[in-house]
Coordinates of C-alpha atoms in Angstrom, one line a residue:
X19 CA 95.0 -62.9 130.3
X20 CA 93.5 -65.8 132.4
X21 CA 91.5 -67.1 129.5
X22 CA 92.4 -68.6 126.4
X23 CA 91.3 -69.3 123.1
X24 CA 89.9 -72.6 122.3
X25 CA 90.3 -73.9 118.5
X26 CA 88.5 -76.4 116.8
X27 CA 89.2 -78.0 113.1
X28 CA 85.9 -78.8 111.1
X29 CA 87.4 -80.9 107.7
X30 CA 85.7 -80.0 104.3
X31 CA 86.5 -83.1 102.8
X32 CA 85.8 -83.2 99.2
X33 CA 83.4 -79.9 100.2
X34 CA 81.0 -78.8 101.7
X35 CA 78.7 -75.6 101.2
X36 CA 79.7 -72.6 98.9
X37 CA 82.6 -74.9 98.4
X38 CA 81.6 -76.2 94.6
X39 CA 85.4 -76.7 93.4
X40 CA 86.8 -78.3 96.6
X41 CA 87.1 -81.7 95.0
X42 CA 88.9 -80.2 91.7
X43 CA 91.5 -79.1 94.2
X44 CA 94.8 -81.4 93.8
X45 CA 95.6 -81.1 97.3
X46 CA 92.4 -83.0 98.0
X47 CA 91.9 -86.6 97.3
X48 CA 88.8 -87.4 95.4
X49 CA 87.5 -90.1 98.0
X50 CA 88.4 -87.4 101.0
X51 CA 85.4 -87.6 102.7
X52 CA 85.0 -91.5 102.9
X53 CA 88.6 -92.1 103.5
X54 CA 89.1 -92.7 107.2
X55 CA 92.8 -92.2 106.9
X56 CA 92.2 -88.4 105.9
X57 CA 89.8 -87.6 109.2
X58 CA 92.8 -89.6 111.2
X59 CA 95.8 -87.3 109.8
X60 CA 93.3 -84.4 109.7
X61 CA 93.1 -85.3 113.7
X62 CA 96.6 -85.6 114.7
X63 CA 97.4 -82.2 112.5
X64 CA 94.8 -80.3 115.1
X65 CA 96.6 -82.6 117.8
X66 CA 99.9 -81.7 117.4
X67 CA 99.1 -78.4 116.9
X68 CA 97.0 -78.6 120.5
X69 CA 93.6 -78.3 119.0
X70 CA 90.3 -78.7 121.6
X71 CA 88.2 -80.6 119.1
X72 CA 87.6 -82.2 116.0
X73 CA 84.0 -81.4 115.1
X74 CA 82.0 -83.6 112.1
X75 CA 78.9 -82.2 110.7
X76 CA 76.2 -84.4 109.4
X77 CA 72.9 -84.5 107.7
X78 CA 70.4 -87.4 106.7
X79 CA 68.9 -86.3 103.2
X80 CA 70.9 -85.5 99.6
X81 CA 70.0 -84.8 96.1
X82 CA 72.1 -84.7 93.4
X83 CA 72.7 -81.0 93.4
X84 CA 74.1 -80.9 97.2
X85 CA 77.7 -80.5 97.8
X86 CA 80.1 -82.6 96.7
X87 CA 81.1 -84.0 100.8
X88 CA 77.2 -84.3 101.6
X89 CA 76.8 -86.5 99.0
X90 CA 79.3 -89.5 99.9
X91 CA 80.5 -89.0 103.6
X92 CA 81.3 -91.6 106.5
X93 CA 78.9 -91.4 109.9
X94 CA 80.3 -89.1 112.2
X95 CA 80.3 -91.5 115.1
X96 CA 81.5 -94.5 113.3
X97 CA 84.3 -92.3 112.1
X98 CA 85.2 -90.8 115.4
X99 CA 85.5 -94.3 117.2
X100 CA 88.2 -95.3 114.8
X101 CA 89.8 -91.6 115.1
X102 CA 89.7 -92.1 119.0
X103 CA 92.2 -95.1 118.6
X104 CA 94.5 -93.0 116.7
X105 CA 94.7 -89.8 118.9
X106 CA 95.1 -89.2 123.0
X107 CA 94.1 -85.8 124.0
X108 CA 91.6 -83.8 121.4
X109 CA 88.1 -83.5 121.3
X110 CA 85.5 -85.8 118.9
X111 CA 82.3 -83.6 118.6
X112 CA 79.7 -85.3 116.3
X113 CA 76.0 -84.2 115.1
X114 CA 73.6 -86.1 115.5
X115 CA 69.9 -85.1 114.9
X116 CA 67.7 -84.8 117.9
X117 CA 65.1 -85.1 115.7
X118 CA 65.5 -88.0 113.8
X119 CA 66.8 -90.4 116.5
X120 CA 65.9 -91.9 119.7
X121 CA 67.4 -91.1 122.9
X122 CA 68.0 -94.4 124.4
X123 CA 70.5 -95.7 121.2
X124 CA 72.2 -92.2 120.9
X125 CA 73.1 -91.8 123.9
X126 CA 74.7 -95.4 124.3
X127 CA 76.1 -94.8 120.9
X128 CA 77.9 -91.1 122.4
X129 CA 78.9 -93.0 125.9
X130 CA 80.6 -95.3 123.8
X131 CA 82.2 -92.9 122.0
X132 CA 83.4 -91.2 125.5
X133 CA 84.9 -94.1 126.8
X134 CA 86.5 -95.5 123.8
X135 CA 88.0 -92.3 123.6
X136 CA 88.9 -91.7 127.3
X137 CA 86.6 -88.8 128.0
X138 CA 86.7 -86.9 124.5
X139 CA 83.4 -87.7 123.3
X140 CA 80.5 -84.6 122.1
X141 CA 77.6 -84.2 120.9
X142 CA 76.6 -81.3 118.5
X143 CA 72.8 -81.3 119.2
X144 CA 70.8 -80.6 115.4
X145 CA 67.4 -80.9 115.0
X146 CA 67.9 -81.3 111.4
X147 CA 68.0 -78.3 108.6
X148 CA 66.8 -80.2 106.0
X149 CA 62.5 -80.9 105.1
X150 CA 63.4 -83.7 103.1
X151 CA 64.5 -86.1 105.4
X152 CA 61.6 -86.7 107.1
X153 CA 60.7 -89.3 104.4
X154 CA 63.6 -91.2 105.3
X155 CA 62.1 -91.5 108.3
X156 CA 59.0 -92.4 107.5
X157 CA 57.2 -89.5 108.0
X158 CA 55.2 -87.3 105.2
X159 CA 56.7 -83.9 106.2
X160 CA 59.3 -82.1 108.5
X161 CA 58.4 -81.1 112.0
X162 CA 57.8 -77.5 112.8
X163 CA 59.9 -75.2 114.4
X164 CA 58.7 -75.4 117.8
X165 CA 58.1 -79.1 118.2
X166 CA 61.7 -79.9 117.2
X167 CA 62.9 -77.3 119.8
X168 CA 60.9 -78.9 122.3
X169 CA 61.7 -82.5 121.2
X170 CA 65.2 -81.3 121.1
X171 CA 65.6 -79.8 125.2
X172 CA 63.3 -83.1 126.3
X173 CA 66.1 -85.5 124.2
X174 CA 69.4 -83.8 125.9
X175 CA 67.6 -84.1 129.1
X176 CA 66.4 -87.6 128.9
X177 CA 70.5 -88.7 127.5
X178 CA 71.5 -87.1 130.2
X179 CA 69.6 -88.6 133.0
X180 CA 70.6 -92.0 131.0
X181 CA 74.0 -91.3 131.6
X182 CA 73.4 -91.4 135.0
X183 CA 71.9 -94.4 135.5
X184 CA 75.0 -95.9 136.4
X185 CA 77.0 -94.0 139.6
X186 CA 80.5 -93.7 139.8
X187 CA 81.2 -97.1 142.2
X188 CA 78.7 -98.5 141.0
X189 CA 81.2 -101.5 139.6
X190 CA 83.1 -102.7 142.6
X191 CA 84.4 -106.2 141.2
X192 CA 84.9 -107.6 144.4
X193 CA 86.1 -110.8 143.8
X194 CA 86.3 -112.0 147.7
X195 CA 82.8 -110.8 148.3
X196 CA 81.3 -111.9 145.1
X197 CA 80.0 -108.6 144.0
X198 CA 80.3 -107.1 140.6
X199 CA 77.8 -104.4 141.0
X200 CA 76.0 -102.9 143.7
X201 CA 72.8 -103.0 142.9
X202 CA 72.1 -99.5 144.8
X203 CA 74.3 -97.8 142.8
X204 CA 72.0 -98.6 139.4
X205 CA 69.0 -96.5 138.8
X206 CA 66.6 -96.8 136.0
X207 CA 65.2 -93.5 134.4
X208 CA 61.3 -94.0 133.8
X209 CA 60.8 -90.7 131.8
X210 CA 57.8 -89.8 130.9
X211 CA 57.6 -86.5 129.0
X212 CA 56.0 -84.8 125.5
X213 CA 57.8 -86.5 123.2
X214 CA 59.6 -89.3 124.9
X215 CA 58.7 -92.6 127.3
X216 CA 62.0 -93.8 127.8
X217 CA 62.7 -96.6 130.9
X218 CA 65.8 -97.3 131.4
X219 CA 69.0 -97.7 132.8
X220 CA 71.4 -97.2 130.2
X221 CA 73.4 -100.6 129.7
X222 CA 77.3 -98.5 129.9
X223 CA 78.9 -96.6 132.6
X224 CA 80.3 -92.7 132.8
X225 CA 83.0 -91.6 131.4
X226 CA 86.0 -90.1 132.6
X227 CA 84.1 -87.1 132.0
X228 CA 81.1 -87.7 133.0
X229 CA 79.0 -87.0 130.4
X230 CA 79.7 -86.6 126.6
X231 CA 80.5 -82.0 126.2
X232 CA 76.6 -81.0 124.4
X233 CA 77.3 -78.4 121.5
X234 CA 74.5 -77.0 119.8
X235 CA 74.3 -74.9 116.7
X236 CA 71.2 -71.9 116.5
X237 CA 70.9 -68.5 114.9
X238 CA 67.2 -68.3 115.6
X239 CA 65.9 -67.4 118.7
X240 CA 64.8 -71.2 119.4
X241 CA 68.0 -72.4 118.6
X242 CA 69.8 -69.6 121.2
X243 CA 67.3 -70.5 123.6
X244 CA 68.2 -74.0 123.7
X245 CA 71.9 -73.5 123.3
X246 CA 71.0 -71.4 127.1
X247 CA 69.5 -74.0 128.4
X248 CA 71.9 -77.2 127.9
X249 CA 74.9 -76.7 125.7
X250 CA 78.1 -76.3 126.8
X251 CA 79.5 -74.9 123.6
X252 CA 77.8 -73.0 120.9
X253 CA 78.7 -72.7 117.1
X254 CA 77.8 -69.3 116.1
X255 CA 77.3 -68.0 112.5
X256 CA 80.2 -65.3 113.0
X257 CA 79.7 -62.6 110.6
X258 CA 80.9 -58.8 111.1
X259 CA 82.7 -58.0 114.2
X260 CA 79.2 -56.4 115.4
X261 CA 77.1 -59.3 114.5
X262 CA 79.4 -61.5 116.0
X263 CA 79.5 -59.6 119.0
X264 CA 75.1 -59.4 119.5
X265 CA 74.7 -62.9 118.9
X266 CA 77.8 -63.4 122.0
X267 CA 76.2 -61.0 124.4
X268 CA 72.9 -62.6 123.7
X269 CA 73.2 -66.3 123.9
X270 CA 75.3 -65.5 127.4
X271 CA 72.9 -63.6 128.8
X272 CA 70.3 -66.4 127.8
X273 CA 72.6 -68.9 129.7
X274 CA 72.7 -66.5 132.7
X275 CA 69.0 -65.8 132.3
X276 CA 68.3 -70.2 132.7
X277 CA 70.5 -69.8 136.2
X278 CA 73.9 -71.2 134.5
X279 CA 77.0 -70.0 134.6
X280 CA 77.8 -67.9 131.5
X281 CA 81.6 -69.4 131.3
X282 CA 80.2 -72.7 131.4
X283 CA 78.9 -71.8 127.6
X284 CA 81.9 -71.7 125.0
X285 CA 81.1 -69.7 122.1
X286 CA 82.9 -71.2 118.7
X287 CA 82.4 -69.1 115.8
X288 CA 83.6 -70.4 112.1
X289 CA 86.5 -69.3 110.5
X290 CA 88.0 -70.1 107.1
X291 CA 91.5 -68.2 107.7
X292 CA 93.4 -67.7 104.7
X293 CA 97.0 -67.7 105.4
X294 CA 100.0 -66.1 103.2
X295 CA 103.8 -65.4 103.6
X296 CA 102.2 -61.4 103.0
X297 CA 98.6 -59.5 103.2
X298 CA 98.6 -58.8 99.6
X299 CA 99.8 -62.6 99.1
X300 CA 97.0 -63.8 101.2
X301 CA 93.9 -61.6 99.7
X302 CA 95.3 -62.5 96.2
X303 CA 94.5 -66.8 97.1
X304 CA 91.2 -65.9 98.6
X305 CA 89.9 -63.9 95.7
X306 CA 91.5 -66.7 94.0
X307 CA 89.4 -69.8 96.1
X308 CA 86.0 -67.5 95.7
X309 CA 86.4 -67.9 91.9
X310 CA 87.4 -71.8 91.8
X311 CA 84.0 -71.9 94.2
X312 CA 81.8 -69.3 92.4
X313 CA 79.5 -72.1 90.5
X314 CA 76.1 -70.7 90.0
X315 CA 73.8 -73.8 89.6
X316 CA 75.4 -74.4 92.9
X317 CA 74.6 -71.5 94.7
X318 CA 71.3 -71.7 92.9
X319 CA 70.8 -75.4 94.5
X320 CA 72.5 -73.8 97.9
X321 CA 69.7 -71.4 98.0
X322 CA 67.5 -74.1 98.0
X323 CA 68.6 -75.7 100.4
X324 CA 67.1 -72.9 102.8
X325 CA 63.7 -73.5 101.4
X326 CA 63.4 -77.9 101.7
X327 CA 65.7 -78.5 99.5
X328 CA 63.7 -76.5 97.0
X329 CA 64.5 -76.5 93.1
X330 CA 64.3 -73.3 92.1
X331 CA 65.5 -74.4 88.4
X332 CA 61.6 -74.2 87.9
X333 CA 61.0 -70.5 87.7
X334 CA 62.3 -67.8 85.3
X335 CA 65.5 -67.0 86.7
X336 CA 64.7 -63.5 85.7
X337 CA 61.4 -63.0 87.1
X338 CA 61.0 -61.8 90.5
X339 CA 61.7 -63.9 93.9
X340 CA 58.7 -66.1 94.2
X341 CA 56.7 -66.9 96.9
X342 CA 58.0 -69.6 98.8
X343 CA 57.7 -68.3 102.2
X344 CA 55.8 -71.6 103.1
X345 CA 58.3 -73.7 102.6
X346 CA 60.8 -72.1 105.3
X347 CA 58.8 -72.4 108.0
X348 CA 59.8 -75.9 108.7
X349 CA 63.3 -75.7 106.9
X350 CA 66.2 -72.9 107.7
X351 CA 63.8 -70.4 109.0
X352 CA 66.1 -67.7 110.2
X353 CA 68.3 -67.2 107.2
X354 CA 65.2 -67.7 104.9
X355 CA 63.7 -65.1 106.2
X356 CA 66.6 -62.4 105.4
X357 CA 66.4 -63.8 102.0
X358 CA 62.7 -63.1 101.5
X359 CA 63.3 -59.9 103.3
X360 CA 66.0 -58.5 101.0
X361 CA 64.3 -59.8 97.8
X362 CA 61.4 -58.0 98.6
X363 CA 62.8 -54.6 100.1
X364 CA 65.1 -54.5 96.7
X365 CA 62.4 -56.3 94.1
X366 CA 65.6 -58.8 93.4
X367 CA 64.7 -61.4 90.9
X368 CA 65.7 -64.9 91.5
X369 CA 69.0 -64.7 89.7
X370 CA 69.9 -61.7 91.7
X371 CA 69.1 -63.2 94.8
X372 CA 71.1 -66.4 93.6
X373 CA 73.9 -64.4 92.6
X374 CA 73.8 -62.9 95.9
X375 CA 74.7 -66.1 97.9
X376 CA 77.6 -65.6 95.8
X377 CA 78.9 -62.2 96.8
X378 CA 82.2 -62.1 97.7
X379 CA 83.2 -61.2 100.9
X380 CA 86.2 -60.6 102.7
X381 CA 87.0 -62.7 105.5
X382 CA 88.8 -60.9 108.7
X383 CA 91.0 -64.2 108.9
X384 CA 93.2 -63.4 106.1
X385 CA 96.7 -62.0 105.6
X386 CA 99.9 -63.1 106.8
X387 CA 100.7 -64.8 109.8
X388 CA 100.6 -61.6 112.2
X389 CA 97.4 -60.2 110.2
X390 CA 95.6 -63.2 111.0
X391 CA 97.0 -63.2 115.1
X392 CA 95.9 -59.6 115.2
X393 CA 92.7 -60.3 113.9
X394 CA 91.9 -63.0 116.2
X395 CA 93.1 -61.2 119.6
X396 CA 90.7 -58.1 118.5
X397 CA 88.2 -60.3 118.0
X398 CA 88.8 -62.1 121.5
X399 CA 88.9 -59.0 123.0
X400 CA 85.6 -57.5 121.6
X401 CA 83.8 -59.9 123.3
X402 CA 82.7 -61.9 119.9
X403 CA 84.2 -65.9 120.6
X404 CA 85.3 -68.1 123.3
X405 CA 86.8 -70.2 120.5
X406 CA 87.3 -70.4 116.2
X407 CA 86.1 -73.7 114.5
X408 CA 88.3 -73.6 111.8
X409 CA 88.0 -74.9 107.8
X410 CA 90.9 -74.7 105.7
X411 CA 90.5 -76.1 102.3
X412 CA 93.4 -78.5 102.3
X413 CA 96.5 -79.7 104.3
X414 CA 98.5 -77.0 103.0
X415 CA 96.2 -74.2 104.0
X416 CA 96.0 -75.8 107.8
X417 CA 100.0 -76.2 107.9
X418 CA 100.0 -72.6 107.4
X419 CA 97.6 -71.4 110.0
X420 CA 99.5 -73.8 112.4
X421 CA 102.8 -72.9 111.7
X422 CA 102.6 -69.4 111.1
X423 CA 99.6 -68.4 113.6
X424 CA 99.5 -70.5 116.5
X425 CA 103.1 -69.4 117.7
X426 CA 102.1 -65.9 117.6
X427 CA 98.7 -66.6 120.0
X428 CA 100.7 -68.6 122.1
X429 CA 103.7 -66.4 122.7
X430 CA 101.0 -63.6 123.1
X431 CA 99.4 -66.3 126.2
X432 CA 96.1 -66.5 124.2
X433 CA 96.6 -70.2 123.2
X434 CA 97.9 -73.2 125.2
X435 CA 100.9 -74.8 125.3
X436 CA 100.3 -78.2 126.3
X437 CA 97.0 -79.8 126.9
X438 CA 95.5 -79.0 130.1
X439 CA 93.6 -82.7 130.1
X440 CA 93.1 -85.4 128.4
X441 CA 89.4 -85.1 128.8
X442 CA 86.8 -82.6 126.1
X443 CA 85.9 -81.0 129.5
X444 CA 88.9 -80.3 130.9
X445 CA 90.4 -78.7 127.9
X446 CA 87.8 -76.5 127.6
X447 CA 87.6 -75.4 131.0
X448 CA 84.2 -77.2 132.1
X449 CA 82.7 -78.6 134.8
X450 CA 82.8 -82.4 135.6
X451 CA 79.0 -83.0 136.3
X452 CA 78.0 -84.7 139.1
X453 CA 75.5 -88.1 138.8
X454 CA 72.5 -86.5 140.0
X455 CA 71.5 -90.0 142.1
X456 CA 74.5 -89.4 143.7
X457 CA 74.6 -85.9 144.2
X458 CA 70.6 -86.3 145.9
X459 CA 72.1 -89.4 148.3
X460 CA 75.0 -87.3 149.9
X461 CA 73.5 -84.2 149.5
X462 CA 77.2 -82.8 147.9
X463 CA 75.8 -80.7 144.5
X464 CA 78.7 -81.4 141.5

């Protein structure tokens, strides 16, 4: 098979959503997700084990009743600079909100991060899921759907034509001829769009790389749309085999549709595989982790979340769903929507629909060690992933999957057995991208 699975580790410190018990777990230390020394073994783990990336979710607002990592957690790209000097060949893939930053700092903050890192550096592009930080920004309410879709393509394409305001010899240090740069080789920006005015040049080079890999995260159409347009690796919600497989077809056929080259876009679904020395072994600690999680004034507060951060400890948990349409619109949109949609079609009340987001389901990524391999070759092979980001709830759980699973995909040729790079890009099998200034002076397209 000439292609091969890509595998990325997302950590959970202290935990994240759905995970309520995480932090009760003794195999996770209580100050997990502000202790740089976790996300640096967490990083050498997926290392050794030949892992693409490391990938660090983020948001910007909290409340008391959000999940225990959300509410005390490092920034992703202070943490990843001080993971970079710790690790050699695997991925550092931030968020960052397009939304709630300016394109001028961020990207110098994620060029920085590429070269302190050699060329390892990415971006996961958000444009933020939560209403409530817009007043920690100043502003009275959230932006709507489709101006933080638009803000979002015109910010990925004004970082990227900062990062190449610099091209590639532009820095000859010529000592004899008293010439550090070449002035030619410099080229400011002067973008002038919707949302942005942004001048330029960026004050730092390119990368190895290039430019810093763009990873995007959408389940609505927007958010595919965008993903089309300019990211070169996806995370996708997952879900059954089939659903997996629509939202794959669809966001490829996107890219092809915007004129790109469908392999250019890696697909990363999430997985939490549960690993066991048997099947029966392995279902038995995942029934086990849904019950240590199953908090309901969690999952009441989780299903909140999809509607502002909305506190739904206000109505009669017995009465039907109410009407909170209205506050979706500018929140999580998409999955908001199924819940209003199944509330109504089924007259659920509130706690029903609360209990709901409990529900347990059966992951496909659970058994023993050739259960799980199966699994993830028939899901490879139906056309659902280009790559797994995977969660495991502690060390333990990730020993096993790398131990016990990664062999198997390798000996079967569906997993690498050394690093291909030691850039983001080369690892996963993308482009190098030419400097545009460059490209238009000798007429040679990257």
């Amino acid at each position: 098979m000439s292609r091969r699975i890509h595998l990325a580790l997302h950590p959970y410190g202290v935990g994240g959503p759905g995970q309520h018990g995480l932090w009760k777990d003794p195999g996770v230390a209580k100050n997990a997700s502000i202790d740089i020394n976790y996300y640096i073994q967490q990083a050498r783990a997926a290392e050794h084990a030949l892992f693409d990336a490391l990938f660090v979710v983020d948001s910007q607002f909290i409340n008391a009743t959000y999940p225990s990592h959300y509410l005390n957690r490092l920034e992703p790209l202070t943490l990843l600079s001080a993971v970079a000097t710790h690790t050699r060949n695997i991925g550092l893939v931030g968020t960052a909100s397009s939304t709630y930053n300016s394109p001028f700092n961020l990207a110098r903050r994620f060029a920085s991060l590429d070269h302190i890192s050699g060329g390892r550096a990415g971006w996961n592009v958000v444009t933020s899921f939560d209403t409530g930080t817009s007043r920690n920004f100043g502003l009275d309410e959230h932006l709507d759907y489709t101006t933080r879709y638009g803000r979002a393509l015109e910010f990925v394409q004004v970082a990227r034509g900062l990062w190449d305001s610099y091209e590639d010899d532009a820095f000859p240090a010529d000592v004899e001829r008293d010439v550090f740069l070449d002035p030619s080789r410099l080229h400011a920006l002067d973008h002038d769009g919707e949302h942005f005015k942004v001048a330029g040049p960026l004050n730092i080079s390119r990368s190895p790389q290039g430019q810093p890999v763009i990873f995007q995260a959408g389940v609505s159409a927007e958010g595919r749309d965008l993903a089309a347009r300019v990211a070169e690796g996806v995370y996708a919600p997952g879900g059954t085999l089939e659903q997996a497989q629509e939202y794959y077809a669809d966001v490829k056929k996107r890219t092809a549709a915007h004129g790109r080259d469908p392999e250019h876009l890696k697909v990363f679904i999430h997985g939490g595989p549960v690993v066991g020395a048997t099947d029966a072994e392995a279902r038995r600690r995942e029934r086990e982790i849904f019950e240590e999680d199953n908090d309901f004034a969690g999952n009441l507060a989780l299903l909140g979340r999809s509607f502002g951060a909305y506190d739904f400890g206000a109505h009669d948990l017995d009465a039907p769903f109410p009407d909170v349409a209205h506050l979706a619109e500018k929140g999580g949109r998409t999955g908001a929507a199924k819940i209003i949609e199944r509330a109504r079609a089924e007259n659920l009340s509130l706690r029903q629909v609360a209990e709901s987001v409990s529900t347990f389901r059966r992951s496909p990524f659970v058994g023993a060690p050739e259960t799980v391999a199966d699994t993830i070759e028939q899901w490879y092979a139906a056309g659902t992933l280009d790559g797994i980001n995977l969660a495991f709830r502690n060390n333990a759980d990730l020993e096993r999957f790398v131990d016990g699973v990664v062999p198997l995909l390798q000996k079967r040729g569906l997993f690498r057995t050394e690093y291909e790079s030691d850039t983001l890009r080369g690892n996963l099998g993308l482009p190098l991208p030419a400097n545009r200034h460059t490209s238009a002076r000798t007429g040679v397209a990257g």
